[in-house]
Coordinates of C-alpha atoms and ligand atoms in Angstrom, one line a residue:
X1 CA 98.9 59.3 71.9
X2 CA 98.3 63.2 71.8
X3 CA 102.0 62.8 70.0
X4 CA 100.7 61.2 67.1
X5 CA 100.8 63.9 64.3
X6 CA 97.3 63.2 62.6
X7 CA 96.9 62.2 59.1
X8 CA 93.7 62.4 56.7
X9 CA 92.1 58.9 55.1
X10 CA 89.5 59.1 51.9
X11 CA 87.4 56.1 51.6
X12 CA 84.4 56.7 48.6
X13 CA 81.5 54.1 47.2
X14 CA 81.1 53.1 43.5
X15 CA 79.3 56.2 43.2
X16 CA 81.4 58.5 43.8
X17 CA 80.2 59.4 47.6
X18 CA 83.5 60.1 49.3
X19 CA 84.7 61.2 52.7
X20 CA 87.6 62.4 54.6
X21 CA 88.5 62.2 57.9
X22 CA 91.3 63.3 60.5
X23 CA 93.0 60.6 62.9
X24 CA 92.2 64.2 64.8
X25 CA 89.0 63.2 66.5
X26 CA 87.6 61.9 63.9
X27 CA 87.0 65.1 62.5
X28 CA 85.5 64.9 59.2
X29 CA 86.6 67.2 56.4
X30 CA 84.9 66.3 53.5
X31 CA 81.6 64.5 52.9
X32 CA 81.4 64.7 49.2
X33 CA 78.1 63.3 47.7
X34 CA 75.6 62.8 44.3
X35 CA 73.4 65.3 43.5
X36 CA 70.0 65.5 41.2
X37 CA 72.8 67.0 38.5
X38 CA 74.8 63.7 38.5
X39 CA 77.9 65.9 40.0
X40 CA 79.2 65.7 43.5
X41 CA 78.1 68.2 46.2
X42 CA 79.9 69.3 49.7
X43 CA 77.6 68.8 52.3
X44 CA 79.7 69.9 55.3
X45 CA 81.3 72.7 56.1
X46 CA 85.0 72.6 57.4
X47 CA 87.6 75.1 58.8
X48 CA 91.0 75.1 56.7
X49 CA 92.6 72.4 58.7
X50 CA 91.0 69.8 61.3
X51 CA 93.2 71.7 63.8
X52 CA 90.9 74.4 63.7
X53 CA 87.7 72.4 64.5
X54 CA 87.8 72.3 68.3
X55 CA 87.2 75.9 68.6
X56 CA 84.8 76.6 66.0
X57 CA 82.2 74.4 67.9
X58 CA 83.6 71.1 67.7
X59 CA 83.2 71.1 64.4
X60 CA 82.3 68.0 62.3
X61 CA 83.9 65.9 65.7
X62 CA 83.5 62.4 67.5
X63 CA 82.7 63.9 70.9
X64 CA 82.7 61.6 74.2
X65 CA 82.8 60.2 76.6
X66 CA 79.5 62.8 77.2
X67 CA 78.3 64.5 74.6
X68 CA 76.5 67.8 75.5
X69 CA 76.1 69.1 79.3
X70 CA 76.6 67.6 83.0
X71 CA 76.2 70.3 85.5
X72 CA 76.8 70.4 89.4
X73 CA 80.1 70.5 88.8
X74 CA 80.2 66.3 87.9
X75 CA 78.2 63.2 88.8
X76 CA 77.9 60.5 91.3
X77 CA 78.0 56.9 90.9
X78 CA 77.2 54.4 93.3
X79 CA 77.8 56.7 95.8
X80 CA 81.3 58.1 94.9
X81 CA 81.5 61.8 93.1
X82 CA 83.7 62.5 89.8
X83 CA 84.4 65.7 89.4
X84 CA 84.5 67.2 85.8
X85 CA 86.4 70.2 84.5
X86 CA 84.0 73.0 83.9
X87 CA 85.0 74.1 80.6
X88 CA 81.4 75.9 79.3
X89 CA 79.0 78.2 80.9
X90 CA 81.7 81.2 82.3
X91 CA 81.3 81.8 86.2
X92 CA 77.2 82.1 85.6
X93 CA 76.1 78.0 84.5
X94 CA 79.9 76.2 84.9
X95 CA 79.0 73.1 83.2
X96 CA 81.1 70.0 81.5
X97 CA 80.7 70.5 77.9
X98 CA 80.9 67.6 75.3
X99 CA 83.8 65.5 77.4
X100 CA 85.7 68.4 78.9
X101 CA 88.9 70.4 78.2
X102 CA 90.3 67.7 75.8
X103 CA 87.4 66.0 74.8
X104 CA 87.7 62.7 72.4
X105 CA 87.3 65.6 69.3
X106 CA 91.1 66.5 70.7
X107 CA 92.6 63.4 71.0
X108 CA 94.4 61.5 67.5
X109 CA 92.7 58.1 67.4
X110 CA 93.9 54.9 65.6
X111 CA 93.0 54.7 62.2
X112 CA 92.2 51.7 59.7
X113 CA 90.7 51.0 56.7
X114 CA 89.1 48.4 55.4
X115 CA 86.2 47.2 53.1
X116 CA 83.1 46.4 55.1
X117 CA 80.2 44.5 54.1
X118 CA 78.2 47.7 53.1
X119 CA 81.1 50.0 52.1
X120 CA 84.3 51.0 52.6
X121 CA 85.3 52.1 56.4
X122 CA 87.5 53.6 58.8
X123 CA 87.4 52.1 61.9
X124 CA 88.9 54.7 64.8
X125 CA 89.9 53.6 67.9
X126 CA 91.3 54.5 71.1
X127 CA 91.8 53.3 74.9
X128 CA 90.7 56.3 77.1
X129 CA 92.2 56.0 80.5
X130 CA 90.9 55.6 83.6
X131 CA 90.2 59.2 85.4
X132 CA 90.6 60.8 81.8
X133 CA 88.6 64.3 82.2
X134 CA 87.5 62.8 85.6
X135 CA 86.0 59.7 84.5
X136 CA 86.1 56.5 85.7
X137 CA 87.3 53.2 84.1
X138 CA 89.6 52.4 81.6
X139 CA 87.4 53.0 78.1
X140 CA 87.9 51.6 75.1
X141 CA 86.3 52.7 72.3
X142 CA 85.5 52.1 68.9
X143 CA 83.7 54.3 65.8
X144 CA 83.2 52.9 62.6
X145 CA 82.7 55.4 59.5
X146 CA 81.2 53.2 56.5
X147 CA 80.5 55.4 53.1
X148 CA 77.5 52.6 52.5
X149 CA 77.1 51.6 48.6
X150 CA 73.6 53.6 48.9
X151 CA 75.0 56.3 49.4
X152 CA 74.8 56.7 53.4
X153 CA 77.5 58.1 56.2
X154 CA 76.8 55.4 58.4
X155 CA 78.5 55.8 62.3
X156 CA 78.3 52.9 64.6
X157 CA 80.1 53.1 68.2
X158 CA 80.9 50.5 70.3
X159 CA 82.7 50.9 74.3
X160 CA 83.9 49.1 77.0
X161 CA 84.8 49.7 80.3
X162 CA 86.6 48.1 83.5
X163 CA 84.9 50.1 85.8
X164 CA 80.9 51.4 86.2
X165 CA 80.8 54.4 83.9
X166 CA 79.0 56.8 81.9
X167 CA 79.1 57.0 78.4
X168 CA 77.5 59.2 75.5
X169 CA 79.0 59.3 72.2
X170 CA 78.3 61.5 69.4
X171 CA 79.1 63.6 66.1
X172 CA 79.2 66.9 65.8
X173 CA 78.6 67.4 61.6
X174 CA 77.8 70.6 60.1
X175 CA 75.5 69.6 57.5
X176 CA 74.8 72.3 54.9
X177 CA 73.7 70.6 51.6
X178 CA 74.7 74.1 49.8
X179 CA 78.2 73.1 49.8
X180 CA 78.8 75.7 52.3
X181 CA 78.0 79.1 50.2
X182 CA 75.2 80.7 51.8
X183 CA 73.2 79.7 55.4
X184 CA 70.2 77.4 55.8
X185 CA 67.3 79.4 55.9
X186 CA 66.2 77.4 52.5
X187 CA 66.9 74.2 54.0
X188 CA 63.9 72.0 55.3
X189 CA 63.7 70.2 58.6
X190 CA 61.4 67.9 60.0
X191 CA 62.0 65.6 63.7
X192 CA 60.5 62.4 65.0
X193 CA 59.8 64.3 68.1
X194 CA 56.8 65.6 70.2
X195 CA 58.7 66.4 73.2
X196 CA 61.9 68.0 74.1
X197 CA 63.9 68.6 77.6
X198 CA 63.8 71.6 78.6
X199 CA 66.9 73.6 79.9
X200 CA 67.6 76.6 82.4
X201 CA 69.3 79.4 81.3
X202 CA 72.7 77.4 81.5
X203 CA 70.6 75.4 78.8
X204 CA 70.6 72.7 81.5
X205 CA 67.7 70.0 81.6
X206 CA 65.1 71.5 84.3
X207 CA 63.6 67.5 84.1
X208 CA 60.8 68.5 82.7
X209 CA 59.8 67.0 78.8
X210 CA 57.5 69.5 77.7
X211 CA 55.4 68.7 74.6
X212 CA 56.7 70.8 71.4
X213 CA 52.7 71.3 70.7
X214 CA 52.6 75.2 69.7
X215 CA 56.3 76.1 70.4
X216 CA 58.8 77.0 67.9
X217 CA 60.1 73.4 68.6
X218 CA 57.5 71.8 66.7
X219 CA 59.1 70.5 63.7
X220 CA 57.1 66.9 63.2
X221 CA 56.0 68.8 59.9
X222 CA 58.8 69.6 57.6
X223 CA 59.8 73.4 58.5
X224 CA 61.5 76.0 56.3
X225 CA 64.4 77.1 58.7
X226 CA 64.4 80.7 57.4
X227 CA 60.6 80.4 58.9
X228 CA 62.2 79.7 62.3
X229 CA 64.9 82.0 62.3
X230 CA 62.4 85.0 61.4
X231 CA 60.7 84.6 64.7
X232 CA 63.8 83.7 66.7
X233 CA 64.7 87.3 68.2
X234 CA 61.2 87.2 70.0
X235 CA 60.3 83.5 70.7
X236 CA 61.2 82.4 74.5
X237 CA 62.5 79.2 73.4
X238 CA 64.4 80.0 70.3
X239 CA 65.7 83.1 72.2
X240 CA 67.1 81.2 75.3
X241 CA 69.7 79.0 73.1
X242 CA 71.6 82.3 71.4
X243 CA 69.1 82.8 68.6
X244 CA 67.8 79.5 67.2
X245 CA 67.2 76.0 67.6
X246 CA 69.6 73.8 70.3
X247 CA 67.7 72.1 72.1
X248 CA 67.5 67.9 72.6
X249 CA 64.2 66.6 71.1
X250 CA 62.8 63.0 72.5
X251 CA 62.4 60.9 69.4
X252 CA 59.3 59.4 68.9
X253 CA 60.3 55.4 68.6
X254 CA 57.9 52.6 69.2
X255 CA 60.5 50.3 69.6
X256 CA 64.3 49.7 70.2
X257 CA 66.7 49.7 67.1
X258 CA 67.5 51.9 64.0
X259 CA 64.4 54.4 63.1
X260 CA 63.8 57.6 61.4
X261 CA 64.4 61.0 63.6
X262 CA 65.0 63.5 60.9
X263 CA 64.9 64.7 57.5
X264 CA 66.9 67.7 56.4
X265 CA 66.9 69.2 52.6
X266 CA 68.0 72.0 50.7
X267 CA 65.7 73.1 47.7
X268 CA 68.3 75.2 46.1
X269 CA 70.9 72.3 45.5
X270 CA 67.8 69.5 45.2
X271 CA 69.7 67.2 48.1
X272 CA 68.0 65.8 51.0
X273 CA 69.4 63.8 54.0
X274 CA 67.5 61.5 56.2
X275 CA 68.6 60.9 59.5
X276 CA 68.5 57.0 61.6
X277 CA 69.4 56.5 65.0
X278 CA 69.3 53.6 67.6
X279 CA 69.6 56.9 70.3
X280 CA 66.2 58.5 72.4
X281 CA 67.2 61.4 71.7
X282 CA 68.8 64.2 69.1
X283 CA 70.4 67.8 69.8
X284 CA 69.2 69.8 66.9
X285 CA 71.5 72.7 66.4
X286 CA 71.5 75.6 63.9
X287 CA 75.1 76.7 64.3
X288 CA 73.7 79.7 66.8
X289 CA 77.4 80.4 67.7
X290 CA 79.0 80.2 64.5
X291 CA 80.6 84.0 63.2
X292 CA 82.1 85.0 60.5
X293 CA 85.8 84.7 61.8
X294 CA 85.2 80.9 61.6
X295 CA 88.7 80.1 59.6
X296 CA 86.4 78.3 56.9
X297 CA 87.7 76.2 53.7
X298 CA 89.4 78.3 51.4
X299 CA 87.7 81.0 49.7
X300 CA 84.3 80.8 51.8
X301 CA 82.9 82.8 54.9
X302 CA 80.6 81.0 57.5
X303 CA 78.2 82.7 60.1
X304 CA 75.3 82.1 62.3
X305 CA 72.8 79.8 61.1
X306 CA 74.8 78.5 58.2
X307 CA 74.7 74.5 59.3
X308 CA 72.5 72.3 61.1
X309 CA 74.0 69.4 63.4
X310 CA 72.0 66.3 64.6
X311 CA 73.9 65.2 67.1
X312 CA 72.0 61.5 68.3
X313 CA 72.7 61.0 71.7
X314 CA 71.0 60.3 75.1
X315 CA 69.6 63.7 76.7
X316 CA 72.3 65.9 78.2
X317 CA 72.8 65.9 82.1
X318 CA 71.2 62.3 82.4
X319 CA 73.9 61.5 84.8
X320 CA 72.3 63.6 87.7
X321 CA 68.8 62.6 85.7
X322 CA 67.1 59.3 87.0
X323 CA 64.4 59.9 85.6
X324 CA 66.3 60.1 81.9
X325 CA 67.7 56.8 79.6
X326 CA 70.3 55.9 81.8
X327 CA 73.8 56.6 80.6
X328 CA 75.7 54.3 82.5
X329 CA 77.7 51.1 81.2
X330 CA 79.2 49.1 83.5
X331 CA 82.1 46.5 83.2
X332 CA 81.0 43.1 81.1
X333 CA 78.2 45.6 79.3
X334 CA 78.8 47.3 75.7
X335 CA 78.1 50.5 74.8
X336 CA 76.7 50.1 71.4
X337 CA 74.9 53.3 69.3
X338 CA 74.6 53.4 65.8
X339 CA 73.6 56.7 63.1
X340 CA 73.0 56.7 59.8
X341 CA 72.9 59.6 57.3
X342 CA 71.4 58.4 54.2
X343 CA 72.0 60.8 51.1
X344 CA 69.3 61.4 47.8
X345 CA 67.8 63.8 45.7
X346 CA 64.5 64.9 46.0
X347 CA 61.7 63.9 43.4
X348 CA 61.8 65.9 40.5
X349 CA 58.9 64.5 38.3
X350 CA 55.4 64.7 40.4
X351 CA 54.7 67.7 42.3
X352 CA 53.1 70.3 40.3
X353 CA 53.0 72.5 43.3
X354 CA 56.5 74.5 42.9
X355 CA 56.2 74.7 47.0
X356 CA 54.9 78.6 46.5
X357 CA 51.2 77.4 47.8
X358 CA 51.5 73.8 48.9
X359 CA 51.0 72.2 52.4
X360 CA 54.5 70.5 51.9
X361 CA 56.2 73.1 54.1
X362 CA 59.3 73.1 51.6
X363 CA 58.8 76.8 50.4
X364 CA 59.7 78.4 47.3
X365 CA 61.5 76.3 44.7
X366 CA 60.3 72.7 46.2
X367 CA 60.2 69.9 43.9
X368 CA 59.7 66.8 46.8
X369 CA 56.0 65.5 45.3
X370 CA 54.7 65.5 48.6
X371 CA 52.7 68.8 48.3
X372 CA 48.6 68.6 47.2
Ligands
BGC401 C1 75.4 72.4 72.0 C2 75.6 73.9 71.9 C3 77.0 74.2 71.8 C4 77.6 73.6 70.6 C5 79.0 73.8 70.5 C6 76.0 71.8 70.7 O1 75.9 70.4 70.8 O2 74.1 72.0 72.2 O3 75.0 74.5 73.0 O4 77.2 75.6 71.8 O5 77.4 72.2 70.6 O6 79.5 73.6 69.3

């Protein structure tokens, strides 16, 4: 299918919410939506063309069939070892990163469009062969993109397989609710999560799921990002993954099915985005990798720091983890997982605090109500 040259689709809601994707991985160009001002905001960033995206970190991609790290090289199942291409980590921490050298974010997918019963979709889908990147079973696979008429990007995935498996699907999204023209530092984030898996050096899972109680990590109250990336070049933890936050924090959930992990918002522009998941687990990521040469959209330059991803997923390595959510799906099983980024402004009227001395975390500028 690799022959297939790709082609962008626009779907958009009745108001006005509109994105565009790539039949390249999925990759998602444009994710266009209201703002307090009634006009409509970028909330991603993007490279010139979707081309571009696999090296400037797998940017805004469907990644699969694992997303984030298996180390040792591969994994064993039932007994019998797939080896996976080691395409991350140098000669130090070799690891398989987010599906391998050409990873479902390379691969042009089957498009169509249709009108679903929340919104207008595009469903992609693709068979991914058996022994693909090392791993085993035929796998179809389908992701469904629905711009919801409430204004959500919501991502459900579905997979089968014909032989025992593993499979973890995600998106890679650059969400900056700036529209891209300055970093995040003013952006807000708060996560479902008291614990997190902590990694080696490699930023492999050691196994252990360490509370987030007193580390930089602790982000169950909402958390000015600027706050977190003042203390990064001395924190151990922020330190470890480049400079920031990526690291894979345990939701919270008291029960299976869709809940609240996250909740991201910029003051400046006035948007905030909540984030649903049916996943354990999210890799929070503050773009610690991401330099200025990032070939960005016309007319804008990107750097560190200037995006946050919430990748929903199951925790990385869980293949050589049993004592992690399994990740294995095996014939006459599907693989379903479903996200939702839900778009809205926040409250304008009822907060006299101005976040300059308020407990709501916001900072400066903060209009969200929830202050004293
Ligand atoms: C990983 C980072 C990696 C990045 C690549 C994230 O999901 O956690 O470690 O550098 O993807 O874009």
């Amino acid at each position: 299918m690799g022959h297939m040259k790709p082609k962008l689709y626009t779907i958009s809601n009745a108001a006005g919410m509109s994105l565009t994707a790539s039949s390249l991985g999925g990759i998602v160009t444009s994710l266009k939506v209201p703002g307090p001002d009634g006009k409509l905001h970028e909330t991603l960033l993007a490279c010139r063309s979707a081309e571009l995206h696999h090296g400037n970190g797998y940017m805004n991609a469907l990644i699969g069939r694992f997303g984030n790290r298996i180390s040792g090289g591969g994994f064993s199942l039932d007994g019998e070892f797939h080896a996976l291409a080691q395409n991350s980590g140098g000669k130090k921490h070799p690891c398989s990163l987010h599906g391998g050298e050409t990873g479902f974010d390379r691969c042009v997918w089957n498009v169509e469009k249709y009108a679903g019963a929340e919104g207008p979709c595009l469903a992609f889908t693709r068979l991914s062969p058996d022994g693909e990147e090392g791993y085993p079973g035929n796998l179809f696979v389908r992701v469904v993109y629905t711009v919801t008429e409430d204004n959500a990007w919501r991502i459900d995935y579905l997979a089968t397989t014909d032989k025992p498996t593993v499979a973890n699907l995600t998106q890679h999204a650059y969400f900056n609710l700036n529209g891209g023209v300055r970093d995040v530092s003013e952006h807000v984030v708060q996560v479902d999560a008291s614990r997190y898996t902590a990694v080696d050096a490699g930023l492999i899972p050691t196994g252990e799921v360490p509370s987030v109680e007193g580390t930089a990590l602790d982000l169950r109250a909402p958390t000015r990002l600027g706050d977190v990336f003042a203390r990064a070049g001395r924190d151990k933890l922020l330190k470890g993954a480049s400079g920031g936050i990526d690291h894979n924090f345990v939701l919270d959930r008291t029960a299976p099915g869709l809940a609240h992990a996250a909740d991201f918002l910029d003051t400046e522009s006035g948007l905030a985005m909540q984030v649903y998941t049916t996943e354990p687990c999210v890799q929070v990521y503050t773009a610690n990798f991401l330099t200025e040469a990032v070939p960005a959209r016309a007319g804008q330059t990107y750097g560190k720091h200037w995006a946050v991803c919430f990748e929903t997923q199951h925790a990385p390595d869980s293949p050589n983890r049993a004592s992690f959510a399994s990740t294995r799906l095996d014939p006459g099983d599907v693989y379903r997982s479903t996200t939702v980024y839900a778009f809205g402004t926040l409250e304008t009227d009822d907060c006299d605090c101005r976040g300059d001395d308020c407990d709501c975390g916001h900072g400066h500028g903060c209009r969200c109500g929830n202050g004293k």
